Amino acid sequence: MADAGDLVGSDVASILKEHFGFRSFRRGQKEAVESALEGRDTIVIMPTGSGKSLCFQLPALHLHGTTVVVSPLIALMKDQADSLRERGVDVATVNSTLKPSELREAEQGIREGDMEFVYTTPERLANPEFRSLLKTTHIDLFVVDEAHCLSQWGHDFRPDFLALGAHIAELGRPPILALTATATADVIGDIQQQLRMPDPRVVHTGFYRPNLALGVVPFREESDRVRWMTEQLRDHDGTGIIYTSTVKAVGELVEKLGSQGYDVAGYHGRMKASERASNQDRFMEGSLRAIVATNAFGLGIDKPDIRFVLHHRVPATIEAYYQEIGRAGRDGQSAFGTMLYHPDDSKLQKFFQSGRYPSGEDLVNGHHALKRLAEAAEPITVAKLRAISPLPISKLKVVLALFVAKGVIKEDRGGVITLLQPDLSNVELARAAGSYRERQERDRLKQEQMV
């Protein structure tokens, strides 16, 4: 590795050593740091555990102003913020877990310009009052962590990611640094489009993880898949993750593996938060042989000694597969990932994909609800839209995020929505939905690639 001082200057070299304890850069870090220091938009693709956070933390400490970091992961946000505070760096975290007194303290620090970093979520950034607060400070760098979420439209999709490009523009359009552990050319294109980056520098160090052994085992009967998993638990040491596709399958596998004497627990988005937290804690402590989970589990989980990841069913895409197997072997020791394949697995993914994107009818319903409230001269809020729209809240949020991105609506600091384009026809709205039919076709091709 090259010496940091030769790469980006003695000041940055001293920050690297003083705050992070490193004398040299890992692969790709130097290019990302240089790009950020030059004020260029940058997309960084590095394997998990290769030091992506340093790519923004180091230049942030060198630049003059506040760095805003948007992450979907509150736990990971807390870990990074705590680590920086231990190094004497002023950091504010603003998310749904804060007590009112903690929130007031964080906001005061931002208002006074004392914060080197502000960590927050896409949902919090969607709050107009919070954006108004951020406008009171000089933002030197805007960081989007787990940026592949901009391109994920599954049942765990976070619609507030879609409005990030508009929010960044409102904040004065500081340089953007987007980070992810996995991104195909399609995903990179989505990140670039959603964040409105006309000519970003792309730092791509590759995906190869030499300590991971991968395999696929075909099955015809479900009972054979379960029997095979019990044999793996019997024959291999260490803790692992077993991914499956549905809440029902999580419960069934926990019951079947538990009946064989293995200490396993479940994890999915419909569990009580307290139960999810308890099961995750047991997994992180190493007291479980395996956690059985939907893809709601794992993003931001940093347990270095996971020895195996089993896929009970085929994931939706190669990108999702890479993310999930990448949670094994982060300590550099040997680990394995095995996918259990049944020809019917793809039918379930096709079912998930069928309702993933907003249709022309969804856009028409959302626009019609906006018009009704506008014509009634009532303040338009999400709560009022929910009351009169047939769309479920998850789909309504996606529709509103799309309308913000396309300039159909805007939202003020009090959360009141203004309809800017009341005269859009049903034909125009259906045409707008047409671009998502292209995404559906792309998803179908991705599933075929996976199979």
PDB file of N, CA and C in Angstrom, residues 288-386:
ATOM      1  N   LEU A 288     -26.696 -18.402  19.662  1.00  0.00           N
ATOM      2  CA  LEU A 288     -27.525 -19.152  18.714  1.00  0.00           C
ATOM      3  C   LEU A 288     -26.638 -19.887  17.713  1.00  0.00           C
ATOM      4  N   ARG A 289     -27.087 -21.056  17.299  1.00  0.00           N
ATOM      5  CA  ARG A 289     -26.403 -21.723  16.182  1.00  0.00           C
ATOM      6  C   ARG A 289     -26.718 -21.010  14.871  1.00  0.00           C
ATOM      7  N   ALA A 290     -27.952 -20.517  14.757  1.00  0.00           N
ATOM      8  CA  ALA A 290     -28.332 -19.814  13.525  1.00  0.00           C
ATOM      9  C   ALA A 290     -29.527 -18.929  13.801  1.00  0.00           C
ATOM     10  N   ILE A 291     -29.639 -17.878  13.014  1.00  0.00           N
ATOM     11  CA  ILE A 291     -30.850 -17.078  13.011  1.00  0.00           C
ATOM     12  C   ILE A 291     -31.527 -17.313  11.669  1.00  0.00           C
ATOM     13  N   VAL A 292     -32.829 -17.581  11.706  1.00  0.00           N
ATOM     14  CA  VAL A 292     -33.613 -17.840  10.489  1.00  0.00           C
ATOM     15  C   VAL A 292     -34.365 -16.556  10.174  1.00  0.00           C
ATOM     16  N   ALA A 293     -34.154 -16.011   8.971  1.00  0.00           N
ATOM     17  CA  ALA A 293     -34.618 -14.648   8.743  1.00  0.00           C
ATOM     18  C   ALA A 293     -35.074 -14.413   7.311  1.00  0.00           C
ATOM     19  N   THR A 294     -35.939 -13.421   7.160  1.00  0.00           N
ATOM     20  CA  THR A 294     -36.193 -12.850   5.841  1.00  0.00           C
ATOM     21  C   THR A 294     -35.079 -11.848   5.557  1.00  0.00           C
ATOM     22  N   ASN A 295     -35.140 -11.203   4.396  1.00  0.00           N
ATOM     23  CA  ASN A 295     -34.084 -10.243   4.078  1.00  0.00           C
ATOM     24  C   ASN A 295     -34.188  -8.961   4.896  1.00  0.00           C
ATOM     25  N   ALA A 296     -35.138  -8.909   5.855  1.00  0.00           N
ATOM     26  CA  ALA A 296     -35.185  -7.789   6.794  1.00  0.00           C
ATOM     27  C   ALA A 296     -33.982  -7.808   7.731  1.00  0.00           C
ATOM     28  N   PHE A 297     -33.295  -8.959   7.817  1.00  0.00           N
ATOM     29  CA  PHE A 297     -32.162  -9.093   8.726  1.00  0.00           C
ATOM     30  C   PHE A 297     -30.840  -8.997   7.970  1.00  0.00           C
ATOM     31  N   GLY A 298     -29.907  -8.242   8.544  1.00  0.00           N
ATOM     32  CA  GLY A 298     -28.544  -8.333   8.048  1.00  0.00           C
ATOM     33  C   GLY A 298     -27.909  -7.055   7.587  1.00  0.00           C
ATOM     34  N   LEU A 299     -28.681  -6.107   7.039  1.00  0.00           N
ATOM     35  CA  LEU A 299     -28.077  -4.876   6.541  1.00  0.00           C
ATOM     36  C   LEU A 299     -27.445  -4.130   7.713  1.00  0.00           C
ATOM     37  N   GLY A 300     -26.123  -3.973   7.666  1.00  0.00           N
ATOM     38  CA  GLY A 300     -25.427  -3.287   8.742  1.00  0.00           C
ATOM     39  C   GLY A 300     -24.997  -4.187   9.884  1.00  0.00           C
ATOM     40  N   ILE A 301     -25.362  -5.480   9.847  1.00  0.00           N
ATOM     41  CA  ILE A 301     -24.920  -6.404  10.883  1.00  0.00           C
ATOM     42  C   ILE A 301     -23.413  -6.634  10.728  1.00  0.00           C
ATOM     43  N   ASP A 302     -22.666  -6.356  11.768  1.00  0.00           N
ATOM     44  CA  ASP A 302     -21.218  -6.494  11.689  1.00  0.00           C
ATOM     45  C   ASP A 302     -20.750  -7.512  12.720  1.00  0.00           C
ATOM     46  N   LYS A 303     -21.013  -8.782  12.428  1.00  0.00           N
ATOM     47  CA  LYS A 303     -20.537  -9.888  13.262  1.00  0.00           C
ATOM     48  C   LYS A 303     -19.468 -10.609  12.444  1.00  0.00           C
ATOM     49  N   PRO A 304     -18.206 -10.450  12.783  1.00  0.00           N
ATOM     50  CA  PRO A 304     -17.145 -10.923  11.883  1.00  0.00           C
ATOM     51  C   PRO A 304     -17.021 -12.432  11.779  1.00  0.00           C
ATOM     52  N   ASP A 305     -17.534 -13.186  12.767  1.00  0.00           N
ATOM     53  CA  ASP A 305     -17.270 -14.625  12.795  1.00  0.00           C
ATOM     54  C   ASP A 305     -18.451 -15.469  12.325  1.00  0.00           C
ATOM     55  N   ILE A 306     -19.305 -14.937  11.457  1.00  0.00           N
ATOM     56  CA  ILE A 306     -20.369 -15.751  10.865  1.00  0.00           C
ATOM     57  C   ILE A 306     -19.715 -16.755   9.911  1.00  0.00           C
ATOM     58  N   ARG A 307     -19.969 -18.028  10.142  1.00  0.00           N
ATOM     59  CA  ARG A 307     -19.267 -19.071   9.385  1.00  0.00           C
ATOM     60  C   ARG A 307     -20.043 -19.578   8.174  1.00  0.00           C
ATOM     61  N   PHE A 308     -21.363 -19.357   8.144  1.00  0.00           N
ATOM     62  CA  PHE A 308     -22.122 -19.834   6.989  1.00  0.00           C
ATOM     63  C   PHE A 308     -23.377 -19.001   6.786  1.00  0.00           C
ATOM     64  N   VAL A 309     -23.782 -18.920   5.533  1.00  0.00           N
ATOM     65  CA  VAL A 309     -25.066 -18.329   5.152  1.00  0.00           C
ATOM     66  C   VAL A 309     -25.752 -19.325   4.225  1.00  0.00           C
ATOM     67  N   LEU A 310     -26.921 -19.794   4.641  1.00  0.00           N
ATOM     68  CA  LEU A 310     -27.691 -20.736   3.825  1.00  0.00           C
ATOM     69  C   LEU A 310     -28.909 -20.015   3.258  1.00  0.00           C
ATOM     70  N   HIS A 311     -29.203 -20.272   1.998  1.00  0.00           N
ATOM     71  CA  HIS A 311     -30.409 -19.724   1.377  1.00  0.00           C
ATOM     72  C   HIS A 311     -31.412 -20.861   1.188  1.00  0.00           C
ATOM     73  N   HIS A 312     -32.461 -20.818   2.004  1.00  0.00           N
ATOM     74  CA  HIS A 312     -33.511 -21.828   1.921  1.00  0.00           C
ATOM     75  C   HIS A 312     -34.254 -21.734   0.599  1.00  0.00           C
ATOM     76  N   ARG A 313     -34.362 -20.507   0.075  1.00  0.00           N
ATOM     77  CA  ARG A 313     -34.966 -20.275  -1.241  1.00  0.00           C
ATOM     78  C   ARG A 313     -34.081 -19.323  -2.044  1.00  0.00           C
ATOM     79  N   VAL A 314     -34.280 -19.320  -3.346  1.00  0.00           N
ATOM     80  CA  VAL A 314     -33.457 -18.499  -4.227  1.00  0.00           C
ATOM     81  C   VAL A 314     -33.773 -17.018  -4.010  1.00  0.00           C
ATOM     82  N   PRO A 315     -32.766 -16.165  -3.804  1.00  0.00           N
ATOM     83  CA  PRO A 315     -33.013 -14.718  -3.672  1.00  0.00           C
ATOM     84  C   PRO A 315     -33.510 -14.119  -4.981  1.00  0.00           C
ATOM     85  N   ALA A 316     -33.979 -12.876  -4.906  1.00  0.00           N
ATOM     86  CA  ALA A 316     -34.576 -12.229  -6.077  1.00  0.00           C
ATOM     87  C   ALA A 316     -33.547 -11.860  -7.124  1.00  0.00           C
ATOM     88  N   THR A 317     -32.358 -11.443  -6.694  1.00  0.00           N
ATOM     89  CA  THR A 317     -31.352 -10.946  -7.636  1.00  0.00           C
ATOM     90  C   THR A 317     -29.966 -11.377  -7.184  1.00  0.00           C
ATOM     91  N   ILE A 318     -29.024 -11.305  -8.115  1.00  0.00           N
ATOM     92  CA  ILE A 318     -27.638 -11.591  -7.780  1.00  0.00           C
ATOM     93  C   ILE A 318     -27.108 -10.560  -6.789  1.00  0.00           C
ATOM     94  N   GLU A 319     -27.571  -9.290  -6.926  1.00  0.00           N
ATOM     95  CA  GLU A 319     -27.126  -8.265  -5.979  1.00  0.00           C
ATOM     96  C   GLU A 319     -27.557  -8.605  -4.555  1.00  0.00           C
ATOM     97  N   ALA A 320     -28.824  -9.036  -4.401  1.00  0.00           N
ATOM     98  CA  ALA A 320     -29.306  -9.411  -3.069  1.00  0.00           C
ATOM     99  C   ALA A 320     -28.522 -10.608  -2.533  1.00  0.00           C
ATOM    100  N   TYR A 321     -28.248 -11.566  -3.412  1.00  0.00           N
ATOM    101  CA  TYR A 321     -27.480 -12.755  -3.025  1.00  0.00           C
ATOM    102  C   TYR A 321     -26.093 -12.352  -2.538  1.00  0.00           C
ATOM    103  N   TYR A 322     -25.438 -11.449  -3.263  1.00  0.00           N
ATOM    104  CA  TYR A 322     -24.098 -11.016  -2.881  1.00  0.00           C
ATOM    105  C   TYR A 322     -24.121 -10.311  -1.525  1.00  0.00           C
ATOM    106  N   GLN A 323     -25.113  -9.438  -1.326  1.00  0.00           N
ATOM    107  CA  GLN A 323     -25.227  -8.746  -0.037  1.00  0.00           C
ATOM    108  C   GLN A 323     -25.342  -9.753   1.098  1.00  0.00           C
ATOM    109  N   GLU A 324     -26.152 -10.783   0.898  1.00  0.00           N
ATOM    110  CA  GLU A 324     -26.466 -11.706   1.984  1.00  0.00           C
ATOM    111  C   GLU A 324     -25.325 -12.673   2.270  1.00  0.00           C
ATOM    112  N   ILE A 325     -24.697 -13.239   1.234  1.00  0.00           N
ATOM    113  CA  ILE A 325     -23.563 -14.127   1.501  1.00  0.00           C
ATOM    114  C   ILE A 325     -22.377 -13.332   2.051  1.00  0.00           C
ATOM    115  N   GLY A 326     -22.328 -12.019   1.731  1.00  0.00           N
ATOM    116  CA  GLY A 326     -21.229 -11.190   2.184  1.00  0.00           C
ATOM    117  C   GLY A 326     -21.185 -10.979   3.677  1.00  0.00           C
ATOM    118  N   ARG A 327     -22.222 -11.428   4.391  1.00  0.00           N
ATOM    119  CA  ARG A 327     -22.220 -11.291   5.849  1.00  0.00           C
ATOM    120  C   ARG A 327     -21.416 -12.410   6.518  1.00  0.00           C
ATOM    121  N   ALA A 328     -20.982 -13.384   5.742  1.00  0.00           N
ATOM    122  CA  ALA A 328     -20.172 -14.476   6.299  1.00  0.00           C
ATOM    123  C   ALA A 328     -18.687 -14.167   6.124  1.00  0.00           C
ATOM    124  N   GLY A 329     -17.900 -14.619   7.101  1.00  0.00           N
ATOM    125  CA  GLY A 329     -16.451 -14.581   6.966  1.00  0.00           C
ATOM    126  C   GLY A 329     -15.816 -13.212   6.929  1.00  0.00           C
ATOM    127  N   ARG A 330     -16.402 -12.247   7.616  1.00  0.00           N
ATOM    128  CA  ARG A 330     -15.811 -10.909   7.591  1.00  0.00           C
ATOM    129  C   ARG A 330     -14.522 -10.826   8.406  1.00  0.00           C
ATOM    130  N   ASP A 331     -14.228 -11.877   9.179  1.00  0.00           N
ATOM    131  CA  ASP A 331     -12.960 -11.915   9.901  1.00  0.00           C
ATOM    132  C   ASP A 331     -11.823 -12.425   9.028  1.00  0.00           C
ATOM    133  N   GLY A 332     -12.116 -12.728   7.760  1.00  0.00           N
ATOM    134  CA  GLY A 332     -11.093 -13.218   6.846  1.00  0.00           C
ATOM    135  C   GLY A 332     -10.880 -14.717   6.903  1.00  0.00           C
ATOM    136  N   GLN A 333     -11.535 -15.400   7.865  1.00  0.00           N
ATOM    137  CA  GLN A 333     -11.411 -16.851   7.970  1.00  0.00           C
ATOM    138  C   GLN A 333     -12.403 -17.541   7.026  1.00  0.00           C
ATOM    139  N   SER A 334     -12.184 -18.815   6.784  1.00  0.00           N
ATOM    140  CA  SER A 334     -13.012 -19.563   5.834  1.00  0.00           C
ATOM    141  C   SER A 334     -14.470 -19.578   6.262  1.00  0.00           C
ATOM    142  N   ALA A 335     -15.348 -19.384   5.287  1.00  0.00           N
ATOM    143  CA  ALA A 335     -16.792 -19.431   5.510  1.00  0.00           C
ATOM    144  C   ALA A 335     -17.432 -19.925   4.218  1.00  0.00           C
ATOM    145  N   PHE A 336     -18.714 -20.305   4.303  1.00  0.00           N
ATOM    146  CA  PHE A 336     -19.349 -20.798   3.084  1.00  0.00           C
ATOM    147  C   PHE A 336     -20.778 -20.289   2.968  1.00  0.00           C
ATOM    148  N   GLY A 337     -21.228 -20.215   1.734  1.00  0.00           N
ATOM    149  CA  GLY A 337     -22.608 -19.862   1.437  1.00  0.00           C
ATOM    150  C   GLY A 337     -23.184 -20.890   0.489  1.00  0.00           C
ATOM    151  N   THR A 338     -24.318 -21.471   0.866  1.00  0.00           N
ATOM    152  CA  THR A 338     -24.942 -22.502   0.036  1.00  0.00           C
ATOM    153  C   THR A 338     -26.397 -22.140  -0.225  1.00  0.00           C
ATOM    154  N   MET A 339     -26.785 -22.243  -1.487  1.00  0.00           N
ATOM    155  CA  MET A 339     -28.160 -21.972  -1.886  1.00  0.00           C
ATOM    156  C   MET A 339     -28.855 -23.302  -2.181  1.00  0.00           C
ATOM    157  N   LEU A 340     -30.030 -23.486  -1.581  1.00  0.00           N
ATOM    158  CA  LEU A 340     -30.814 -24.708  -1.770  1.00  0.00           C
ATOM    159  C   LEU A 340     -31.873 -24.416  -2.824  1.00  0.00           C
ATOM    160  N   TYR A 341     -31.735 -25.033  -3.968  1.00  0.00           N
ATOM    161  CA  TYR A 341     -32.557 -24.654  -5.127  1.00  0.00           C
ATOM    162  C   TYR A 341     -33.671 -25.657  -5.387  1.00  0.00           C
ATOM    163  N   HIS A 342     -34.882 -25.093  -5.537  1.00  0.00           N
ATOM    164  CA  HIS A 342     -36.040 -25.868  -5.992  1.00  0.00           C
ATOM    165  C   HIS A 342     -36.629 -25.137  -7.190  1.00  0.00           C
ATOM    166  N   PRO A 343     -37.021 -25.847  -8.254  1.00  0.00           N
ATOM    167  CA  PRO A 343     -37.509 -25.169  -9.463  1.00  0.00           C
ATOM    168  C   PRO A 343     -38.695 -24.239  -9.227  1.00  0.00           C
ATOM    169  N   ASP A 344     -39.484 -24.470  -8.177  1.00  0.00           N
ATOM    170  CA  ASP A 344     -40.658 -23.627  -7.922  1.00  0.00           C
ATOM    171  C   ASP A 344     -40.320 -22.323  -7.200  1.00  0.00           C
ATOM    172  N   ASP A 345     -39.072 -22.154  -6.755  1.00  0.00           N
ATOM    173  CA  ASP A 345     -38.716 -20.960  -5.982  1.00  0.00           C
ATOM    174  C   ASP A 345     -38.974 -19.671  -6.750  1.00  0.00           C
ATOM    175  N   SER A 346     -38.737 -19.701  -8.058  1.00  0.00           N
ATOM    176  CA  SER A 346     -38.884 -18.476  -8.850  1.00  0.00           C
ATOM    177  C   SER A 346     -40.340 -17.995  -8.886  1.00  0.00           C
ATOM    178  N   LYS A 347     -41.308 -18.911  -8.676  1.00  0.00           N
ATOM    179  CA  LYS A 347     -42.722 -18.498  -8.676  1.00  0.00           C
ATOM    180  C   LYS A 347     -42.992 -17.519  -7.538  1.00  0.00           C
ATOM    181  N   LEU A 348     -42.367 -17.757  -6.384  1.00  0.00           N
ATOM    182  CA  LEU A 348     -42.575 -16.877  -5.243  1.00  0.00           C
ATOM    183  C   LEU A 348     -42.006 -15.492  -5.524  1.00  0.00           C
ATOM    184  N   GLN A 349     -40.837 -15.448  -6.137  1.00  0.00           N
ATOM    185  CA  GLN A 349     -40.253 -14.147  -6.469  1.00  0.00           C
ATOM    186  C   GLN A 349     -41.102 -13.403  -7.491  1.00  0.00           C
ATOM    187  N   LYS A 350     -41.672 -14.125  -8.442  1.00  0.00           N
ATOM    188  CA  LYS A 350     -42.561 -13.469  -9.413  1.00  0.00           C
ATOM    189  C   LYS A 350     -43.783 -12.877  -8.720  1.00  0.00           C
ATOM    190  N   PHE A 351     -44.268 -13.559  -7.675  1.00  0.00           N
ATOM    191  CA  PHE A 351     -45.403 -13.033  -6.914  1.00  0.00           C
ATOM    192  C   PHE A 351     -45.015 -11.737  -6.211  1.00  0.00           C
ATOM    193  N   PHE A 352     -43.832 -11.723  -5.558  1.00  0.00           N
ATOM    194  CA  PHE A 352     -43.370 -10.509  -4.887  1.00  0.00           C
ATOM    195  C   PHE A 352     -43.235  -9.356  -5.884  1.00  0.00           C
ATOM    196  N   GLN A 353     -42.695  -9.657  -7.053  1.00  0.00           N
ATOM    197  CA  GLN A 353     -42.428  -8.610  -8.036  1.00  0.00           C
ATOM    198  C   GLN A 353     -43.700  -8.051  -8.659  1.00  0.00           C
ATOM    199  N   SER A 354     -44.778  -8.825  -8.637  1.00  0.00           N
ATOM    200  CA  SER A 354     -45.996  -8.418  -9.334  1.00  0.00           C
ATOM    201  C   SER A 354     -46.601  -7.142  -8.749  1.00  0.00           C
ATOM    202  N   GLY A 355     -46.424  -6.911  -7.450  1.00  0.00           N
ATOM    203  CA  GLY A 355     -46.999  -5.707  -6.842  1.00  0.00           C
ATOM    204  C   GLY A 355     -45.970  -4.693  -6.401  1.00  0.00           C
ATOM    205  N   ARG A 356     -44.783  -4.776  -6.970  1.00  0.00           N
ATOM    206  CA  ARG A 356     -43.670  -3.969  -6.470  1.00  0.00           C
ATOM    207  C   ARG A 356     -43.730  -2.517  -6.917  1.00  0.00           C
ATOM    208  N   TYR A 357     -44.157  -2.265  -8.134  1.00  0.00           N
ATOM    209  CA  TYR A 357     -44.061  -0.919  -8.695  1.00  0.00           C
ATOM    210  C   TYR A 357     -45.426  -0.237  -8.757  1.00  0.00           C
ATOM    211  N   PRO A 358     -45.444   1.105  -8.673  1.00  0.00           N
ATOM    212  CA  PRO A 358     -46.716   1.816  -8.819  1.00  0.00           C
ATOM    213  C   PRO A 358     -47.223   1.716 -10.248  1.00  0.00           C
ATOM    214  N   SER A 359     -48.475   1.394 -10.381  1.00  0.00           N
ATOM    215  CA  SER A 359     -49.087   1.303 -11.705  1.00  0.00           C
ATOM    216  C   SER A 359     -49.643   2.659 -12.113  1.00  0.00           C
ATOM    217  N   GLY A 360     -50.098   2.760 -13.362  1.00  0.00           N
ATOM    218  CA  GLY A 360     -50.772   3.972 -13.794  1.00  0.00           C
ATOM    219  C   GLY A 360     -51.985   4.268 -12.934  1.00  0.00           C
ATOM    220  N   GLU A 361     -52.698   3.212 -12.546  1.00  0.00           N
ATOM    221  CA  GLU A 361     -53.882   3.390 -11.694  1.00  0.00           C
ATOM    222  C   GLU A 361     -53.494   3.951 -10.328  1.00  0.00           C
ATOM    223  N   ASP A 362     -52.345   3.481  -9.764  1.00  0.00           N
ATOM    224  CA  ASP A 362     -51.876   4.008  -8.473  1.00  0.00           C
ATOM    225  C   ASP A 362     -51.581   5.504  -8.578  1.00  0.00           C
ATOM    226  N   LEU A 363     -50.913   5.917  -9.657  1.00  0.00           N
ATOM    227  CA  LEU A 363     -50.589   7.328  -9.835  1.00  0.00           C
ATOM    228  C   LEU A 363     -51.856   8.159 -10.028  1.00  0.00           C
ATOM    229  N   VAL A 364     -52.817   7.624 -10.777  1.00  0.00           N
ATOM    230  CA  VAL A 364     -54.089   8.331 -10.968  1.00  0.00           C
ATOM    231  C   VAL A 364     -54.814   8.492  -9.629  1.00  0.00           C
ATOM    232  N   ASN A 365     -54.861   7.421  -8.825  1.00  0.00           N
ATOM    233  CA  ASN A 365     -55.530   7.490  -7.522  1.00  0.00           C
ATOM    234  C   ASN A 365     -54.853   8.518  -6.603  1.00  0.00           C
ATOM    235  N   GLY A 366     -53.519   8.500  -6.590  1.00  0.00           N
ATOM    236  CA  GLY A 366     -52.798   9.442  -5.759  1.00  0.00           C
ATOM    237  C   GLY A 366     -53.027  10.880  -6.198  1.00  0.00           C
ATOM    238  N   HIS A 367     -52.996  11.110  -7.510  1.00  0.00           N
ATOM    239  CA  HIS A 367     -53.196  12.462  -8.043  1.00  0.00           C
ATOM    240  C   HIS A 367     -54.631  12.932  -7.814  1.00  0.00           C
ATOM    241  N   HIS A 368     -55.579  12.023  -7.958  1.00  0.00           N
ATOM    242  CA  HIS A 368     -56.980  12.369  -7.734  1.00  0.00           C
ATOM    243  C   HIS A 368     -57.206  12.797  -6.283  1.00  0.00           C
ATOM    244  N   ALA A 369     -56.584  12.074  -5.321  1.00  0.00           N
ATOM    245  CA  ALA A 369     -56.721  12.442  -3.910  1.00  0.00           C
ATOM    246  C   ALA A 369     -56.115  13.819  -3.647  1.00  0.00           C
ATOM    247  N   LEU A 370     -54.983  14.103  -4.259  1.00  0.00           N
ATOM    248  CA  LEU A 370     -54.365  15.416  -4.121  1.00  0.00           C
ATOM    249  C   LEU A 370     -55.287  16.517  -4.657  1.00  0.00           C
ATOM    250  N   LYS A 371     -55.909  16.263  -5.818  1.00  0.00           N
ATOM    251  CA  LYS A 371     -56.802  17.255  -6.427  1.00  0.00           C
ATOM    252  C   LYS A 371     -58.028  17.509  -5.565  1.00  0.00           C
ATOM    253  N   ARG A 372     -58.579  16.452  -4.980  1.00  0.00           N
ATOM    254  CA  ARG A 372     -59.773  16.612  -4.137  1.00  0.00           C
ATOM    255  C   ARG A 372     -59.477  17.554  -2.971  1.00  0.00           C
ATOM    256  N   LEU A 373     -58.339  17.348  -2.325  1.00  0.00           N
ATOM    257  CA  LEU A 373     -58.001  18.205  -1.192  1.00  0.00           C
ATOM    258  C   LEU A 373     -57.667  19.617  -1.651  1.00  0.00           C
ATOM    259  N   ALA A 374     -56.981  19.723  -2.799  1.00  0.00           N
ATOM    260  CA  ALA A 374     -56.630  21.052  -3.305  1.00  0.00           C
ATOM    261  C   ALA A 374     -57.886  21.844  -3.673  1.00  0.00           C
ATOM    262  N   GLU A 375     -58.841  21.186  -4.313  1.00  0.00           N
ATOM    263  CA  GLU A 375     -60.078  21.862  -4.723  1.00  0.00           C
ATOM    264  C   GLU A 375     -60.929  22.255  -3.518  1.00  0.00           C
ATOM    265  N   ALA A 376     -60.774  21.511  -2.418  1.00  0.00           N
ATOM    266  CA  ALA A 376     -61.507  21.841  -1.201  1.00  0.00           C
ATOM    267  C   ALA A 376     -60.807  22.943  -0.401  1.00  0.00           C
ATOM    268  N   ALA A 377     -59.681  23.413  -0.945  1.00  0.00           N
ATOM    269  CA  ALA A 377     -58.887  24.474  -0.301  1.00  0.00           C
ATOM    270  C   ALA A 377     -58.452  24.079   1.104  1.00  0.00           C
ATOM    271  N   GLU A 378     -58.232  22.764   1.303  1.00  0.00           N
ATOM    272  CA  GLU A 378     -57.739  22.282   2.588  1.00  0.00           C
ATOM    273  C   GLU A 378     -56.229  22.121   2.528  1.00  0.00           C
ATOM    274  N   PRO A 379     -55.524  22.326   3.636  1.00  0.00           N
ATOM    275  CA  PRO A 379     -54.096  21.993   3.661  1.00  0.00           C
ATOM    276  C   PRO A 379     -53.913  20.500   3.381  1.00  0.00           C
ATOM    277  N   ILE A 380     -53.042  20.176   2.463  1.00  0.00           N
ATOM    278  CA  ILE A 380     -52.838  18.774   2.086  1.00  0.00           C
ATOM    279  C   ILE A 380     -51.721  18.189   2.945  1.00  0.00           C
ATOM    280  N   THR A 381     -52.028  17.115   3.660  1.00  0.00           N
ATOM    281  CA  THR A 381     -51.034  16.401   4.464  1.00  0.00           C
ATOM    282  C   THR A 381     -51.133  14.913   4.142  1.00  0.00           C
ATOM    283  N   VAL A 382     -50.109  14.183   4.517  1.00  0.00           N
ATOM    284  CA  VAL A 382     -50.118  12.737   4.286  1.00  0.00           C
ATOM    285  C   VAL A 382     -51.281  12.095   5.036  1.00  0.00           C
ATOM    286  N   ALA A 383     -51.538  12.558   6.249  1.00  0.00           N
ATOM    287  CA  ALA A 383     -52.638  11.970   7.046  1.00  0.00           C
ATOM    288  C   ALA A 383     -53.974  12.140   6.329  1.00  0.00           C
ATOM    289  N   LYS A 384     -54.230  13.328   5.755  1.00  0.00           N
ATOM    290  CA  LYS A 384     -55.490  13.551   5.045  1.00  0.00           C
ATOM    291  C   LYS A 384     -55.556  12.725   3.766  1.00  0.00           C
ATOM    292  N   LEU A 385     -54.421  12.578   3.095  1.00  0.00           N
ATOM    293  CA  LEU A 385     -54.396  11.748   1.882  1.00  0.00           C
ATOM    294  C   LEU A 385     -54.690  10.294   2.220  1.00  0.00           C
ATOM    295  N   ARG A 386     -54.128   9.809   3.318  1.00  0.00           N
ATOM    296  CA  ARG A 386     -54.393   8.430   3.737  1.00  0.00           C
ATOM    297  C   ARG A 386     -55.874   8.208   3.973  1.00  0.00           C
TER     298      ARG A 386
END
